Structures are given as structure tokens and as C-alpha cells.
CSV table of C-alpha atoms and ligand atoms in Angstrom, one decimal:
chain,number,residue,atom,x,y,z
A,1,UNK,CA,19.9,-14.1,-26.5
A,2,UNK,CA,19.9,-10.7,-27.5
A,3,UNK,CA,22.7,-7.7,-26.2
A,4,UNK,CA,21.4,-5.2,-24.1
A,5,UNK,CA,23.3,-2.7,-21.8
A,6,UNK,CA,26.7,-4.4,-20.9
A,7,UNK,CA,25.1,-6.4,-17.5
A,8,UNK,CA,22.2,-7.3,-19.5
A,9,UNK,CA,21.2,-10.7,-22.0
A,10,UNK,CA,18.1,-9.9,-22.7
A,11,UNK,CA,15.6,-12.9,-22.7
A,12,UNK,CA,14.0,-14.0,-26.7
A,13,UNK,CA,10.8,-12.5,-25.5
A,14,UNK,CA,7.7,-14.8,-27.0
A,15,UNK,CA,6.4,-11.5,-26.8
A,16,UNK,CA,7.4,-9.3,-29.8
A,17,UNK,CA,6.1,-6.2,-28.1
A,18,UNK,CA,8.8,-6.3,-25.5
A,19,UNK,CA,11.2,-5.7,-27.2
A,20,UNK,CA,11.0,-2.1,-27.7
A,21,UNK,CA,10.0,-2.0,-24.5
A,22,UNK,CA,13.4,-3.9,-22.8
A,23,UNK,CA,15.6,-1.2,-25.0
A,24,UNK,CA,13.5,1.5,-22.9
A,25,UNK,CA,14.2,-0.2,-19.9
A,26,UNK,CA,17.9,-1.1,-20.3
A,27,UNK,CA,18.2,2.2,-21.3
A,28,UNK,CA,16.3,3.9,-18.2
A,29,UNK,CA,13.7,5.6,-20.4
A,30,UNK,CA,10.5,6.6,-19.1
A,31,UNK,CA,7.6,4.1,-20.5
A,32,UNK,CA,4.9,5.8,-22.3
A,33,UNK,CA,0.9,4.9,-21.7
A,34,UNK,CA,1.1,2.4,-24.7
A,35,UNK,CA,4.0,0.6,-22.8
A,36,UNK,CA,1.6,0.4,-20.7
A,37,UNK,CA,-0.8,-1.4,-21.9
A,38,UNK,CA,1.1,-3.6,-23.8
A,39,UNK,CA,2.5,-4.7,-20.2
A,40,UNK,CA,-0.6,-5.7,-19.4
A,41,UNK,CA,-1.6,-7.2,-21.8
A,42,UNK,CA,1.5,-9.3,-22.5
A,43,UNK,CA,0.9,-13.2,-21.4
A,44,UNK,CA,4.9,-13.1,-21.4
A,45,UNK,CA,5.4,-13.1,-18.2
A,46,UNK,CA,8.6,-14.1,-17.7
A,47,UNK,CA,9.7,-11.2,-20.4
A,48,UNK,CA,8.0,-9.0,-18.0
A,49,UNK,CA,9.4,-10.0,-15.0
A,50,UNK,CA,12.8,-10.1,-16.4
A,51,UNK,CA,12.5,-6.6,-17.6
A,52,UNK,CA,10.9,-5.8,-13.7
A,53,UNK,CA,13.9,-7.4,-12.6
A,54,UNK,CA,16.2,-5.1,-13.7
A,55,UNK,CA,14.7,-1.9,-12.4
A,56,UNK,CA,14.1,-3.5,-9.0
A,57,UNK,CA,18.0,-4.5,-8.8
A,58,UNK,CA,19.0,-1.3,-10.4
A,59,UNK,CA,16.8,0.7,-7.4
A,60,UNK,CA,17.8,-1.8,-4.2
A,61,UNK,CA,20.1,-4.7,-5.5
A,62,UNK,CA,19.7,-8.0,-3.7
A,63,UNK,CA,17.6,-6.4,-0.9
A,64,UNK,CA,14.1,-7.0,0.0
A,65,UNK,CA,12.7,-4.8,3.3
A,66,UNK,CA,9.9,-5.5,5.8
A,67,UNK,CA,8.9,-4.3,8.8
A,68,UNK,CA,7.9,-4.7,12.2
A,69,UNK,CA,4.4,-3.5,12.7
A,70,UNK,CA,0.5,-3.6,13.8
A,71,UNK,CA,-2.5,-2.6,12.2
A,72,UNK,CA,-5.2,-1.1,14.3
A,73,UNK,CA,-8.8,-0.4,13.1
A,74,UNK,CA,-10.5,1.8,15.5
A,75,UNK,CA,-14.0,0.9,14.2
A,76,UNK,CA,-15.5,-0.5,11.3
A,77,UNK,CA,-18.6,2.0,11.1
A,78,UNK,CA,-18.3,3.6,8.1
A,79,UNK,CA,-20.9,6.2,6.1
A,80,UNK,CA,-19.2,4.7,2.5
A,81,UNK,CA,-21.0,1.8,1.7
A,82,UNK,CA,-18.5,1.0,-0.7
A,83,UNK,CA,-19.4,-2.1,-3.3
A,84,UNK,CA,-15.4,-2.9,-3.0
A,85,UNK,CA,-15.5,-3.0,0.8
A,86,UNK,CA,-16.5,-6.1,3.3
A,87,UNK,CA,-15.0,-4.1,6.3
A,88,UNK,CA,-17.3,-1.1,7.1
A,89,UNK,CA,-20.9,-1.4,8.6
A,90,UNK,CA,-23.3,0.9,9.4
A,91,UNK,CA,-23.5,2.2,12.6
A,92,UNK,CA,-26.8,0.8,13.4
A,93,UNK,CA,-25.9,-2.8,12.6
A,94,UNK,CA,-25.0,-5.0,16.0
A,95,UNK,CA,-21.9,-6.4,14.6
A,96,UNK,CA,-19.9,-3.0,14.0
A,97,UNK,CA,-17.8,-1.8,16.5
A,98,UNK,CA,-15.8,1.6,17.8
A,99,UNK,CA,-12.8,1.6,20.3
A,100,UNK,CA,-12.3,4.1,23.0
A,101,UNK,CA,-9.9,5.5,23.3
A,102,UNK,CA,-8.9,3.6,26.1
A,103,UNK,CA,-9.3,0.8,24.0
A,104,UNK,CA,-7.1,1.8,21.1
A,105,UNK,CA,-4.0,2.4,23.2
A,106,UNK,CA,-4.8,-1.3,25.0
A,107,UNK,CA,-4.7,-3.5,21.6
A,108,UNK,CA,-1.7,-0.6,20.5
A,109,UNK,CA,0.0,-2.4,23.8
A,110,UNK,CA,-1.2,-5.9,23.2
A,111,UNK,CA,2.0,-8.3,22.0
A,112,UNK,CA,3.8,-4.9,22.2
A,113,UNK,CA,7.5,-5.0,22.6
A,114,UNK,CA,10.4,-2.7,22.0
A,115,UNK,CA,10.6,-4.3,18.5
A,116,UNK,CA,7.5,-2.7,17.2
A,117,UNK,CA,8.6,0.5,14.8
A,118,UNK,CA,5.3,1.1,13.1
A,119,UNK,CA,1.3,1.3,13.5
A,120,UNK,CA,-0.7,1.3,10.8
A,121,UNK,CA,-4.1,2.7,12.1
A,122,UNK,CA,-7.0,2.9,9.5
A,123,UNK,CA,-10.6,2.7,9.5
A,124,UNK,CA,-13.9,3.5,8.5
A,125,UNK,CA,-15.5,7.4,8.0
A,126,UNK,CA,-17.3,7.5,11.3
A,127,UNK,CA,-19.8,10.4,11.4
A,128,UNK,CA,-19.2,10.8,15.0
A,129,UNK,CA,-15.6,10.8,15.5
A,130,UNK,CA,-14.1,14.2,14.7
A,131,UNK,CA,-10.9,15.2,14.5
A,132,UNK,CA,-10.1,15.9,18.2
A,133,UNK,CA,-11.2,12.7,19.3
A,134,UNK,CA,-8.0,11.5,16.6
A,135,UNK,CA,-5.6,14.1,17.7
A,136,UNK,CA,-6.1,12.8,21.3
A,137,UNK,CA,-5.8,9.3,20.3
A,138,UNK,CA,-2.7,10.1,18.5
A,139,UNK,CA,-1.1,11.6,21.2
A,140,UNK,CA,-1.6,9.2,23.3
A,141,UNK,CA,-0.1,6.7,21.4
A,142,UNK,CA,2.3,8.8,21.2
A,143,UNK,CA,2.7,9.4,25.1
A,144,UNK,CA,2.6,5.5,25.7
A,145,UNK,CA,5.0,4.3,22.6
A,146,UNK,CA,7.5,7.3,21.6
A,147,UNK,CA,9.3,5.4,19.5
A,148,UNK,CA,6.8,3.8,17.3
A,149,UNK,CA,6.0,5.7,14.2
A,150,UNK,CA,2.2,6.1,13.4
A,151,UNK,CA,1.1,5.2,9.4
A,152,UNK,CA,-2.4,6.7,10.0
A,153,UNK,CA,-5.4,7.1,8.3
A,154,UNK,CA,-6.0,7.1,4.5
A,155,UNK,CA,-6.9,10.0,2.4
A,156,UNK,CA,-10.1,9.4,1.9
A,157,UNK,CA,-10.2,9.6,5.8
A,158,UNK,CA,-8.5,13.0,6.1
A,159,UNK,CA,-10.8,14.0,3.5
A,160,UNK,CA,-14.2,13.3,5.5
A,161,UNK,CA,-12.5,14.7,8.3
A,162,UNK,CA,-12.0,17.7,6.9
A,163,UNK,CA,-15.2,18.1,5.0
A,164,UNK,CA,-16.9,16.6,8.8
A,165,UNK,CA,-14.8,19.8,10.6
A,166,UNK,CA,-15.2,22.3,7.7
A,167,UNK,CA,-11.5,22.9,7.5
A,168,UNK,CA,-9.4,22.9,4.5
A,169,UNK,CA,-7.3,19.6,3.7
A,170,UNK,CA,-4.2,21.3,4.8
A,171,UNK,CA,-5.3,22.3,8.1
A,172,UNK,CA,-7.0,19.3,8.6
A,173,UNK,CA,-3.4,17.7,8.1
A,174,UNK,CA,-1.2,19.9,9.9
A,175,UNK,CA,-3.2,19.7,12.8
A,176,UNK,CA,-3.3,15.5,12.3
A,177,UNK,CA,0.9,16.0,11.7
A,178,UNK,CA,1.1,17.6,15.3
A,179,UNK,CA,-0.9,15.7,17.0
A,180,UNK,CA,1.6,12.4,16.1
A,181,UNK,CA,0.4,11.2,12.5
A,182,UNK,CA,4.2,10.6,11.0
A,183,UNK,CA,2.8,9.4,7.4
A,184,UNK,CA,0.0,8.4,5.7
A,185,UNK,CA,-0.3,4.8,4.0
A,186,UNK,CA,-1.5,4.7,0.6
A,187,UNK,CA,-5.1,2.8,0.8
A,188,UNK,CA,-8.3,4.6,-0.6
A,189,UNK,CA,-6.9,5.3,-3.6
A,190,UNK,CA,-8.8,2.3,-5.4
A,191,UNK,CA,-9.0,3.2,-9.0
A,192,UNK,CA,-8.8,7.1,-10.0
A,193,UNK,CA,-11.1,6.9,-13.0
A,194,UNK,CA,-14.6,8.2,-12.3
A,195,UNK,CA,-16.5,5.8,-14.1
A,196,UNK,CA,-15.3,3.1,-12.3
A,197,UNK,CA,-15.1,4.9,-8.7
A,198,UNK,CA,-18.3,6.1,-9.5
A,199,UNK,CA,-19.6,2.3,-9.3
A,200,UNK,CA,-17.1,0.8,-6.7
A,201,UNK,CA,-17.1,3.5,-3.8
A,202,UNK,CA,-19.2,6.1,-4.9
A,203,UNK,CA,-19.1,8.5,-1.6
A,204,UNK,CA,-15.6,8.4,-1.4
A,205,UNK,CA,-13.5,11.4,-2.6
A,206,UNK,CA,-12.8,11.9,-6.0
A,207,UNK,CA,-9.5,10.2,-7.6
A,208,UNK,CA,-8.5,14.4,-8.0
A,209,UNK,CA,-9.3,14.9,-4.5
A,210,UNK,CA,-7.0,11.8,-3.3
A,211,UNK,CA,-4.0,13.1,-5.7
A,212,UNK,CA,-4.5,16.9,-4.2
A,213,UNK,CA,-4.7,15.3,-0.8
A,214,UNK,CA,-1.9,13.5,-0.9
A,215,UNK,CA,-0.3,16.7,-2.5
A,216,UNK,CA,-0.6,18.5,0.3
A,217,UNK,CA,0.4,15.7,2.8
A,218,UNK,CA,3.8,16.1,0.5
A,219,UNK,CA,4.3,19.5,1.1
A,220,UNK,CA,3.8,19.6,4.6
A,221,UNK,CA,6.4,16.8,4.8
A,222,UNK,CA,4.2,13.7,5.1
A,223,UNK,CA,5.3,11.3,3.6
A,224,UNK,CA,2.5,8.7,2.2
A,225,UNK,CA,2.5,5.2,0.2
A,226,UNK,CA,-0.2,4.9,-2.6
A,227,UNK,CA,-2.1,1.7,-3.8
A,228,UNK,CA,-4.2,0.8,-6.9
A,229,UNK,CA,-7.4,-1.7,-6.0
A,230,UNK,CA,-7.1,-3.9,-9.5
A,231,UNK,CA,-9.2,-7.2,-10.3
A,232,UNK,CA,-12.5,-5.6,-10.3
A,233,UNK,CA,-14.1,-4.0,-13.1
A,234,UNK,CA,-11.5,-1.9,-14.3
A,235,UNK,CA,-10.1,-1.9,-17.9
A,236,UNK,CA,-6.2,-2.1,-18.7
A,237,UNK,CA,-6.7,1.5,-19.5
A,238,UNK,CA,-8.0,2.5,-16.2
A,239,UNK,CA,-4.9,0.3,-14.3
A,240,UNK,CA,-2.5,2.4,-16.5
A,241,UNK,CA,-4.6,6.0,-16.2
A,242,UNK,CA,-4.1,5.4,-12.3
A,243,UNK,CA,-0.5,4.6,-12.3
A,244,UNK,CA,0.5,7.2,-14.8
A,245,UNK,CA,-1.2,9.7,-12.3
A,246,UNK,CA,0.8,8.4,-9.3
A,247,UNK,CA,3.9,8.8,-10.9
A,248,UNK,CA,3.1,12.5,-12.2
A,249,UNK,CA,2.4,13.7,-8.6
A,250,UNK,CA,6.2,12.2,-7.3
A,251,UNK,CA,7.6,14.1,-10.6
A,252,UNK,CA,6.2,17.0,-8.7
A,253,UNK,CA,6.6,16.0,-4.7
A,254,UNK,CA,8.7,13.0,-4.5
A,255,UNK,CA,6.5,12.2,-1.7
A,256,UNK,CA,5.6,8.4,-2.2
A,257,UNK,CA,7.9,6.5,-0.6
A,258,UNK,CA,6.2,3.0,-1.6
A,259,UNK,CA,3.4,1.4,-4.3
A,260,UNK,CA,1.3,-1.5,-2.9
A,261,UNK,CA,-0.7,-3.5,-6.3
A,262,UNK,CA,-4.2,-4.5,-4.1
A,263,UNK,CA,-5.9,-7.5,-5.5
A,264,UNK,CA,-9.9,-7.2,-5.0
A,265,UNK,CA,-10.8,-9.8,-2.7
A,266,UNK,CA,-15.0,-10.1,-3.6
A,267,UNK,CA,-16.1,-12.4,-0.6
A,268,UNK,CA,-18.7,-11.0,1.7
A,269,UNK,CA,-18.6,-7.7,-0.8
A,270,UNK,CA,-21.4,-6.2,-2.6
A,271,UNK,CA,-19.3,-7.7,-5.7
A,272,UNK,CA,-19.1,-11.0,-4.4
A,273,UNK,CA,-20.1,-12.6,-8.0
A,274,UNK,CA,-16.7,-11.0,-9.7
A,275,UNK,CA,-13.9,-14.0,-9.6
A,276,UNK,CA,-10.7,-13.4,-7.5
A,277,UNK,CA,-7.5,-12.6,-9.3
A,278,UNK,CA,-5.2,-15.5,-10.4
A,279,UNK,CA,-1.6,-15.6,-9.3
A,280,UNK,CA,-0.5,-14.5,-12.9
A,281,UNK,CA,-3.1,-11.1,-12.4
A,282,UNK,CA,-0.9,-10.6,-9.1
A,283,UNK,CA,2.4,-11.5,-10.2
A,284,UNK,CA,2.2,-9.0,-13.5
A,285,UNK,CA,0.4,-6.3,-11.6
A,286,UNK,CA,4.2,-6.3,-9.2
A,287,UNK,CA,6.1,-6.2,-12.3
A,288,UNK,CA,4.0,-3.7,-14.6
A,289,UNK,CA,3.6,-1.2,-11.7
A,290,UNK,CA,7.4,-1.2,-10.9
A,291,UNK,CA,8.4,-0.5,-14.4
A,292,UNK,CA,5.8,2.1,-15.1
A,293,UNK,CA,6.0,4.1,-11.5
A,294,UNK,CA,10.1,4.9,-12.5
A,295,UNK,CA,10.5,7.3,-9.7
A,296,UNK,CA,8.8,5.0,-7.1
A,297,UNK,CA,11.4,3.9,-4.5
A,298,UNK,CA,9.7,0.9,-3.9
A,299,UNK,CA,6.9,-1.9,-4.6
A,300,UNK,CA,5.7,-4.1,-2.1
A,301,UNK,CA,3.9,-7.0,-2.1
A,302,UNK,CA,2.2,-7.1,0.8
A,303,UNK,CA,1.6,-10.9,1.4
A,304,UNK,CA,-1.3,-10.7,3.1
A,305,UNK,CA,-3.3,-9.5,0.3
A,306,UNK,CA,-1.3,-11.9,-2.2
A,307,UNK,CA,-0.4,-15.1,0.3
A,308,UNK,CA,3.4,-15.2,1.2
A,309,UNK,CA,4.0,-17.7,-1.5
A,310,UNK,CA,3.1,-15.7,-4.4
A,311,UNK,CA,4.5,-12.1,-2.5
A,312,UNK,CA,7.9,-14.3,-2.5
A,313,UNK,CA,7.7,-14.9,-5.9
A,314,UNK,CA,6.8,-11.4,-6.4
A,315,UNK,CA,10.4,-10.4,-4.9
A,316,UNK,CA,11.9,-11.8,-8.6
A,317,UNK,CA,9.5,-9.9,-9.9
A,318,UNK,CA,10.1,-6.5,-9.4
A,319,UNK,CA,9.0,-6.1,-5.7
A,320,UNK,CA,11.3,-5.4,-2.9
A,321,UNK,CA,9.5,-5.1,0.1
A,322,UNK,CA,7.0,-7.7,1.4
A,323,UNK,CA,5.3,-5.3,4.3
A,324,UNK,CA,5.8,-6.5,8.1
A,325,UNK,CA,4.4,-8.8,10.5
A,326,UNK,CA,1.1,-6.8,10.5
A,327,UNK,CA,-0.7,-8.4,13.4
A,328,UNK,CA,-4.7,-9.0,13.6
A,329,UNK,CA,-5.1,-8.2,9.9
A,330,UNK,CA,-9.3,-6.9,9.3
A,331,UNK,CA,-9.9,-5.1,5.9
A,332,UNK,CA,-8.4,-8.7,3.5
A,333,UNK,CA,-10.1,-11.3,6.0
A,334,UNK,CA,-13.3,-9.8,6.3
A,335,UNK,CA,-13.1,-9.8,2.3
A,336,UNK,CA,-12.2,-13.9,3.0
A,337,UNK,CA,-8.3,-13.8,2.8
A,338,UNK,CA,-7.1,-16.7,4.1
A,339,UNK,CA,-3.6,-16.0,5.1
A,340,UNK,CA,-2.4,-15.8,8.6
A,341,UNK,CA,-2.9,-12.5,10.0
A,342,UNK,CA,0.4,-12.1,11.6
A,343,UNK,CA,4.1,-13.3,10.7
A,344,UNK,CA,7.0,-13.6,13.2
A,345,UNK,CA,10.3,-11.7,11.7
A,346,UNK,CA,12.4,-15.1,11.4
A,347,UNK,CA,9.1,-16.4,9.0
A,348,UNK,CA,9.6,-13.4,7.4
A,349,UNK,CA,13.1,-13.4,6.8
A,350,UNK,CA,13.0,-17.0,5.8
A,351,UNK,CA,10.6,-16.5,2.7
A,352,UNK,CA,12.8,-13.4,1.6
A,353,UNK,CA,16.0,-15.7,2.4
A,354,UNK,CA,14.4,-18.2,-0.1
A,355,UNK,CA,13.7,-16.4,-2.9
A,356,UNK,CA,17.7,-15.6,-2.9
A,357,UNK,CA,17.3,-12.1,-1.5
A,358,UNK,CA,18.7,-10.7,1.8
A,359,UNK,CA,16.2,-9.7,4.1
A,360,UNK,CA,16.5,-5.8,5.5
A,361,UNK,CA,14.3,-4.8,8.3
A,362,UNK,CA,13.6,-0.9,7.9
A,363,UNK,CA,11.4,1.1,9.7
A,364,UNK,CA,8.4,3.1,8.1
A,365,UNK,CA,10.9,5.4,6.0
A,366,UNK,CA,13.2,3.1,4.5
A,367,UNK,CA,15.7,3.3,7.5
A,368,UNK,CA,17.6,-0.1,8.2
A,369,UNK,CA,16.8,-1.2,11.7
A,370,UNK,CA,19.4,-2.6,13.5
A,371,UNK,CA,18.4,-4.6,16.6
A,372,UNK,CA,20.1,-6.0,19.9
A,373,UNK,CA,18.6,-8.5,21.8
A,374,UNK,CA,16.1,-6.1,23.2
A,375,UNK,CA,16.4,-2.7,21.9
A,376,UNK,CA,15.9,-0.8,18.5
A,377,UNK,CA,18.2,1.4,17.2
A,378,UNK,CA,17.8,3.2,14.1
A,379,UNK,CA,20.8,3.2,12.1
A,380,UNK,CA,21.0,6.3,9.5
B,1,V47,O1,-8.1,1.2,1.0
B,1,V47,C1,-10.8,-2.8,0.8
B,1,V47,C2,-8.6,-2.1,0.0
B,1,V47,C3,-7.2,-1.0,1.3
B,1,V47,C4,-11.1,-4.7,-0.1
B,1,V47,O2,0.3,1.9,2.9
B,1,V47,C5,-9.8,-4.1,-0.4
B,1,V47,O3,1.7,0.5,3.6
B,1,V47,C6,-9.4,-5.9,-1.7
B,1,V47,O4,-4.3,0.4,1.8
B,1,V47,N1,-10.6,-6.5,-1.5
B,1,V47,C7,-6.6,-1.0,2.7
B,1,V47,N2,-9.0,-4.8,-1.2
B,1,V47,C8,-5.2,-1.7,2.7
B,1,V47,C9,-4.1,-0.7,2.3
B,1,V47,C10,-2.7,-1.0,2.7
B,1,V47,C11,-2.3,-2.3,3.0
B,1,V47,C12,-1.0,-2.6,3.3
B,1,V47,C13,-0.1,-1.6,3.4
B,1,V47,C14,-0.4,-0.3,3.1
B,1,V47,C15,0.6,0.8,3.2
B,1,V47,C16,-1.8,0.0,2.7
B,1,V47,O5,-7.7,-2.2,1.0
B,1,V47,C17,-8.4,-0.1,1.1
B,1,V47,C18,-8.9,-0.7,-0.2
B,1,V47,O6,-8.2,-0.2,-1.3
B,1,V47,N3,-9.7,-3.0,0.2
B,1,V47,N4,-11.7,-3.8,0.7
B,1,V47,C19,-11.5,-5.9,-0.7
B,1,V47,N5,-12.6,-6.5,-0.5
């Protein structure tokens, strides 16, 4: 056993390349792009994890958060085509569909109860919704649930919006912000490099446009997550490239509240011949993100993307939040995920309970919830 900083005996790594890295670490030093790489390439996965480990305790001790929430997916029509993508349709095939409105705020009510603090509303770029049709939904989910806060639409989805509108990305914001958006989550963001994005989701917006995007969400005080799609046809380089330019836009905003690692799931994709990712990908994608992104508050695992076996493992692993009990999950399972597409709290508290940690329901920004039999009460 080596010395480290006075709490830490530092694993013989079977990894010699760690080791400069675990002084780094111990010492709270910013990782370089090299580090990088040599994360990922390391088979040393404990070595990695231990050295996860420490940043994740240092950031939220013993904790691990999820939340009580619901996805809704207004429609699947979507003008992206995207090779990654086994959600969107064109609008001319019989199987897509679009709410109404009417039939947003009905599944928003659906299983409702007070203990709901969060929607997560995404979907496909619809060429016919524009951005009144979301400011009304939006405030009528707001008129109908006060208290929940909305996680709505992507960055890629803003951008459309505002390209579909001709307005600037700012005003295409602000106006979203008043009509009820409260944040945005962190999908679309895929993988920044061009070449790659270029053959995975060509239409989208560039990986410049999603960091200036969620710039400006930043300063107009949305707060947003951010996610990197790996297990595709990315290089270590690319992985490393992306997260490198998350963590220089929180230097500068501080706006990411959390990362989510997104395995590629090829069923039913354009890419259906690539393999899926093996636990190990998953596992050492947790722990290299959450010692590379320094001035991330948090990493999640979001089990339904991983399975909630391997996103409980992932809590010793440099994660500490495992997302919420999500509800009629559409984006993974239509890509062939198998896991449940809902979770009660008390499963959800059990898998966190048994991985040693102590389970801490927060709402969308990190607050602990504290709950009565009926009622929720924030607690600041
Ligand atoms: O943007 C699409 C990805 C994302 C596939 O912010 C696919 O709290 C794998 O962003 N295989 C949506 N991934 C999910 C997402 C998310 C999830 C949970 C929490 C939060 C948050 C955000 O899923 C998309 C895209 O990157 N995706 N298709 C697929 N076949």
C-alpha cells in the first residue's frame, strides 16, 4: 500500500499509469487530456474506481440522490433522422405519434401525486410545432401542477426551435424560461466532434452550437445537465475532447448541475450491427467522467440506460445520483433496453441502501426533499 493524503492508502495499482494520476487526484489537481486517455484506456478498473471514489466522497460523502419524476415525450416525429436514434419517425409513418395538448397535461396527470417534483419532457424536432404551441403547453402544466418543476427540451430542440421561429437562441430561451421551462436536461449532446456527429446525427446542431446553447441557457439562469452518447464509433480521443469541453463551459458558467455517461443502445437503430457496451465500458465511463469533469457537482448513473444492477455498482464508482423513478421510459426501450420503465422510491432507496450509501431524495436542483405522509416540502 502506498501513502497518499493523510485519509488515503492508495491501492498497488496493476496499472503503472495511475499512479501519477492518484497523486493528481489526492492532491485535487485538475487532470490533463493525457490523463484522459490513459483513464480510458486503463483495464484497472478497480484503480480507477478507487481514485473515482475519492472525488465522489470528497464532493457528497456517503450520499447518493434520486428523484421523483416522469418523462413525457410529446411526439416522436422528428425531421433528424439520426443513425444513433430508434425514437423519432417521420411524420408520414403510421406508427409516430403527436399529443395535444390536451393530451400532454392528461399523461402529465396520469399516476400523479403530490410526490412528483419533476418532469422531464423531451422529444423529437417536429416541423409543425412551433414555439407557442410549447409555451402554451408549458404553462399549462404549469397551471395544473405548480409545484412540479419542468426539465424540458434538449438543446438540440431549442435550437430547431429557434432556427423554425427565426429568433436568436436567447430569445428563443427566455421566452421558453417564462413560459415555465425551469431547466434544461443534458441529452443531445451525443459526441461534440464533427466527424463523428457528422455520421451519427448529422442534422442536429453542431457540438459549438450545443456548448453556446447551453451557454446562454447559463446566463439567463437555466440551469441544464449535459450527457455524452459513448459505445458507438467514437475514439478515446473523441470521449475525452467532449468531456474536456463540458468542463471548460462550467469554468466559465457553473451552470451544469449534473453529467449523465449514455451508453448507445443499437437495437432497432440505423447502427444496429455495432455491439452494446459491456458493463466494464459502463462502469469506467462513471468513473473517468467524474474524475475528469472536476467542477461537476454530480454524475449520475441513470439506471435505466445502465440496468439498476450495474447503476448500483456505479454508486462505488464515482456516481452519486442514480436519476428517479422516471415513469413510461421511450427514447432506451425503443433502442431495446430491457429494464423496467418505472421504479417505486422504496426500490430505489433499497438498491442505494445496498450499495452502503444513504439514499437522499432531492428535487431537480439538488435540494433534499423532505416528505410527510402526503405533502412535499422543500427543505433549503
Ligand atoms: O439525447 C438516443 C440518447 C438521450 C439512443 O438530463 C440514445 O437528467 C442510447 O438525455 N441509445 C436522451 N442513447 C436521454 C437523456 C437523459 C436521460 C436521463 C436523464 C437526463 C437528464 C437526460 O438519449 C438523447 C441521446 O443522446 N439516445 N437514442 C440510443 N439508441
Amino acid at each position: 500500500m502506498l501513502r497518499g493524503e493523510k485519509d488515503h492508502v492508495l491501492p498497488r495499482f496493476s496499472d503503472p499509469r495511475l499512479l501519477p494520476i492518484s497523486e493528481k487526484v489526492v492532491a485535487g489537481q485538475r487532470l490533463s487530456f493525457d490523463d484522459g486517455i490513459a483513464l480510458y484506456r486503463s483495464h484497472d478498473l478497480l484503480g480507477v474506481g478507487y481514485l473515482a471514489n475519492i472525488v465522489r466522497e470528497r464532493l457528497s460523502g456517503n450520499v447518493t440522490y434520486y428523484n421523483v419524476n416522469r418523462h413525457i415525450n410529446p411526439t416522436d416525429v422528428c425531421v433528424a433522422a439520426c443513425k444513433l436514434c430508434a425514437f423519432g419517425k417521420q411524420k408520414r409513418n403510421p406508427t409516430s405519434y403527436t399529443m395535444s395538448l390536451e393530451q400532454v397535461w392528461h399523461t402529465a396527470g396520469v399516476g400523479y401525486s403530490e410526490q412528483v417534483s419533476e418532469f422531464h419532457i423531451v422529444g423529437g424536432l417536429h416541423p409543425q410545432l412551433g414555439i407557442e404551441w410549447f409555451e402554451r403547453m408549458f404553462r399549462g402544466l404549469k397551471e395544473r401542477f405548480p409545484s412540479v418543476h419542468l426539465k424540458a427540451l434538449t438543446m438540440v430542440e431549442v435550437g430547431y426551435l429557434a432556427r423554425r421561429e427565426k429568433l436568436s437562441v436567447r430569445d428563443t430561451l427566455l421566452r421558453l424560461r417564462d413560459s415555465g421551462v425551469d431547466s434544461l436536461p443534458g441529452g443531445g449532446a451525443e459526441i461534440f466532434a464533427d466527424r463523428v456527429r457528422r455520421i451519427i446525427c448529422d442534422h442536429k446542431i453542431d457540438g459549438d452550437e450545443w456548448i453556446e446553447t447551453a451557454r446562454t441557457a447559463h446566463e439567463i439562469g437555466l440551469q441544464s445537465n449535459a450527457t455524452m452518447l459513448y459505445g458507438h464509433i467514437e475514439t478515446e480521443e473523441d470521449r475525452v475532447d467532449h468531456l474536456l469541453r463540458l468542463r471548460a463551459l462550467q469554468d466559465d458558467t457553473g451552470g451544469f448541475q449534473t453529467y449523465i455517461p449514455l451508453a448507445f443502445h443499437p437495437q432497432n437503430t440505423p447502427m444496429r450491427h455495432l455491439p452494446a457496451t459491456s458493463g466494464f465500458q459502463d462502469i469506467r465511463a462513471v468513473a473517468v467522467s467524474r474524475l475528469l469533469l472536476d467542477n461537476f457537482p454530480h454524475i449520475k448513473a441513470y439506471w435505466i440506460m445502465m440496468t439498476p444492477k450495474i447503476a448500483q455498482v456505479a454508486q462505488r464508482f464515482g456516481a452519486d445520483d442514480i436519476d428517479g423513478t422516471v415513469v413510461e421510459e421511450k427514447i432506451y426501450h425503443d433502442a431495446g433496453a430491457t429494464t423496467p420503465q418505472a421504479l417505486r422510491r422504496d426500490q430505489i432507496e433499497r438498491l442505494i441502501r445496498k450499495a452502503g450509501r444513504e439514499p437522499t431524495e432531492r428535487d431537480t436542483l439538488y435540494r433534499p426533499v423532505r416528505r410527510d405522509d402526503t405533502t412535499l416540502a422543500i427543505a433549503v
